[in-house]
Coordinates of C-alpha atoms in Angstrom, one line a residue:
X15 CA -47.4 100.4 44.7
X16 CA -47.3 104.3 45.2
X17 CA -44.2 104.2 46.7
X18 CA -42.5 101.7 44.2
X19 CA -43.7 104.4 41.5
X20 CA -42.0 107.4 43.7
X21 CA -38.5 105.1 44.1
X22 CA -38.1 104.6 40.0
X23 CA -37.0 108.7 39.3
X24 CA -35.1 108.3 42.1
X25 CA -33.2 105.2 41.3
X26 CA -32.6 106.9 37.4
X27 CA -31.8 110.1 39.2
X28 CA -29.0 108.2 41.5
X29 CA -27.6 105.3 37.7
X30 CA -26.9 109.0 35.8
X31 CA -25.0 110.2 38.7
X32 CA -22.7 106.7 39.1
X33 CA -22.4 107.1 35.5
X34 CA -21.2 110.6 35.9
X35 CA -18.9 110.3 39.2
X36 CA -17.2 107.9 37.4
X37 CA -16.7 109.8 34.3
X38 CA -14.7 112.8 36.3
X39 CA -12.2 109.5 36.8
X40 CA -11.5 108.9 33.3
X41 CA -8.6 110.0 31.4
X42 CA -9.5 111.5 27.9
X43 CA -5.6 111.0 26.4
X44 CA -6.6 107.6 26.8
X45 CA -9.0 106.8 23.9
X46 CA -9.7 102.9 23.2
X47 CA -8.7 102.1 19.5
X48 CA -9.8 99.4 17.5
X49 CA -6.7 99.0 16.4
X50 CA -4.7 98.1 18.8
X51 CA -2.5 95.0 17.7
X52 CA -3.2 95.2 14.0
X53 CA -1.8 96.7 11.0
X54 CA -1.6 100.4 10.2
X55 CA -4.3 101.0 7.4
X56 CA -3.4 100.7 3.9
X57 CA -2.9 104.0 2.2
X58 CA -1.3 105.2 -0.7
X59 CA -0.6 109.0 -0.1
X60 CA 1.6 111.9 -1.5
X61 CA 4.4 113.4 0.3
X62 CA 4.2 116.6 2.1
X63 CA 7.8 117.6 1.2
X64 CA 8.4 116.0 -1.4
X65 CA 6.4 116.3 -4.8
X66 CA 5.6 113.5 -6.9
X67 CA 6.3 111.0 -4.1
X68 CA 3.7 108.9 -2.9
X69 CA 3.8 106.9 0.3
X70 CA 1.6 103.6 1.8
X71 CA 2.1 101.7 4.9
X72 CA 4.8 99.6 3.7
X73 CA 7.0 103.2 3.8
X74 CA 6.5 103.4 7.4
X75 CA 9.4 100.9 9.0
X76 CA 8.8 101.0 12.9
X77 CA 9.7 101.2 16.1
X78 CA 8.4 104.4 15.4
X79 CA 6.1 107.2 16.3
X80 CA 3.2 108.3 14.0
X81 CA 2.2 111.3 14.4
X82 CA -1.2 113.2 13.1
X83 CA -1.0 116.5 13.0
X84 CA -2.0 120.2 11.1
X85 CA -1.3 123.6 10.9
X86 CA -4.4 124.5 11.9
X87 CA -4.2 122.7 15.5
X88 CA -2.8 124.9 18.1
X89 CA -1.8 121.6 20.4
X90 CA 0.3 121.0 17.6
X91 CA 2.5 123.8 17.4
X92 CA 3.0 123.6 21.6
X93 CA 4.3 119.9 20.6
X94 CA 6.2 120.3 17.9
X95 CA 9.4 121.6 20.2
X96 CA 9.4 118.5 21.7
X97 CA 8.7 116.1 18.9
X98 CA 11.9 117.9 17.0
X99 CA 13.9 117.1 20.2
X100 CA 12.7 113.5 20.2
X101 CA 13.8 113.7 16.6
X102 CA 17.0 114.8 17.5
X103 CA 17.6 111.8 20.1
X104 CA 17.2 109.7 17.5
X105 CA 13.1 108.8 17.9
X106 CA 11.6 107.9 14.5
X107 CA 8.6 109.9 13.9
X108 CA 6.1 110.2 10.8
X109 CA 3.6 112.2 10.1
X110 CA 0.4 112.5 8.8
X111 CA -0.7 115.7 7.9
X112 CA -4.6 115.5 8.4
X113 CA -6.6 117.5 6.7
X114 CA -4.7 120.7 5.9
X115 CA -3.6 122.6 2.7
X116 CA 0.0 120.9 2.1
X117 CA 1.5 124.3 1.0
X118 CA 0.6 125.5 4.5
X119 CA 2.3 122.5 6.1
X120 CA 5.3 122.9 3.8
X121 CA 5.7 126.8 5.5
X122 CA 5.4 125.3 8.9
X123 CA 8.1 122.7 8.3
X124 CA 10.5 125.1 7.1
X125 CA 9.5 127.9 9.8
X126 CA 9.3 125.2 12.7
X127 CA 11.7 122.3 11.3
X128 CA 11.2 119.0 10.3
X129 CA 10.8 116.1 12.7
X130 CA 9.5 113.3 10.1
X131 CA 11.6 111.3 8.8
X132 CA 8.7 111.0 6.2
X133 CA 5.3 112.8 5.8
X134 CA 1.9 112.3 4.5
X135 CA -0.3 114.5 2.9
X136 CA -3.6 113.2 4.2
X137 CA -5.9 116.1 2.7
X138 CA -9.4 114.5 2.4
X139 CA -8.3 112.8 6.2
X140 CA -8.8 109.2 4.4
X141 CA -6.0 107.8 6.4
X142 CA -7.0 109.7 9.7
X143 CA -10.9 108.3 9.5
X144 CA -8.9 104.5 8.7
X145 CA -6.9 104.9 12.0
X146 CA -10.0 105.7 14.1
X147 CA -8.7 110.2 14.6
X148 CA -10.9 112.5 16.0
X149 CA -8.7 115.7 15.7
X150 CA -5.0 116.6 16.2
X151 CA -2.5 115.7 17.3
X152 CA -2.7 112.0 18.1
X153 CA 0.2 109.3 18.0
X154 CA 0.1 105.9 17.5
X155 CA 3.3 103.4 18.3
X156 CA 4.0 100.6 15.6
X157 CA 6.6 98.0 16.0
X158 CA 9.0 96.6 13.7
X159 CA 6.3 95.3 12.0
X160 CA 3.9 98.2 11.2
X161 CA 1.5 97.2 14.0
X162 CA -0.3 99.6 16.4
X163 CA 0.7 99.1 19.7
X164 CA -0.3 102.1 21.8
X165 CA -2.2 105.3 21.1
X166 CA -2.0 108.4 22.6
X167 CA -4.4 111.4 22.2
X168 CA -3.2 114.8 23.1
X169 CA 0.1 116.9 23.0
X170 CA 3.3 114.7 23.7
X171 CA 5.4 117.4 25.8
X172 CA 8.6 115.9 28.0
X173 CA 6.5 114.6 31.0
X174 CA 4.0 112.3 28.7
X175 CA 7.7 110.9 26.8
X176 CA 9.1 110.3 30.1
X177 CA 6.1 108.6 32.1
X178 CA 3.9 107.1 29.3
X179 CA 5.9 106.8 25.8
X180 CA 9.8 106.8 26.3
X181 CA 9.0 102.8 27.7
X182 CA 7.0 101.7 25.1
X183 CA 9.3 103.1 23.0
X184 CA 11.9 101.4 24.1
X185 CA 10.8 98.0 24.3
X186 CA 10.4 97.9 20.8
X187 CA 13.6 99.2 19.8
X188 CA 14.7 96.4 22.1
X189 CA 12.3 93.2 20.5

């Protein structure tokens, strides 16, 4: 019985570290979502850029990239560069511009350039805490029909377009 009694710290001791060796394997851009195959979140928000505009899901027509972002999240500005590119090549993107001061995010915009083919002004993060976001930037993929169908966490530089995004893309310009 003494010995059955000596064996139980041990057999915690050696669960926490299985549970922990696996965690090293894990890949944190690669957040589960709720939301996967429904909907983007109703919303009815104003427009960054353009004042006296409001915007709701029914604005944002996919295939398209939606992007979360701020001008107080460094990651941000390291992947807006290549978010202006993807722009350029013809990628819908829009934003959502989570919790910041839209003035703020009007300077950047102008300073940096505008990817968005629309933006949203998401100041209370309403929108962001309906789409599951726990910081910036994050991406979500919607079809043709406004429905999530992949999100990434993390900055989207050329390597995570080419090997993870540019496909998915793809295939739903293609449906």
């Amino acid at each position: 019985m003494r010995r059955l009694i000596l064996l139980v710290p041990l057999a915690i001791f050696l669960g926490i570290a299985l549970f922990l060796y696996r965690g090293l394997f894990l890949d944190p851009a690669e957040l589960p979502s709720a939301l996967i195959g429904k909907p983007l979140p109703a919303f009815s928000l104003p427009a960054v850029d353009l004042p006296g505009t409001t915007y709701s899901e029914a604005d944002l027509k996919g295939p398209a990239l939606v992007n979360v972002w701020a001008t107080w999240c460094v990651a941000c500005k390291v992947e807006h560069p290549v978010l202006n590119a993807l722009a350029g090549r013809g990628v819908v993107i829009y934003g959502v511009n989570y919790k910041d001061e839209t003035a703020a995010a009007q300077t950047w915009l102008k300073d940096f350039h505008n990817p968005y083919r629309l933006n949203v002004a998401d100041v209370q993060g309403s929108l962001g805490l309906d789409l599951g976001v726990y910081g910036a930037p994050e991406t979500f993929l919607i079809d043709k029909h406004g429905v999530i169908r992949h999100k990434y966490v993390g900055v989207i530089d050329e390597r995570v377009w080419r090997e993870q995004l540019a496909a998915l893309y793809q295939g739903l310009v293609d449906e």
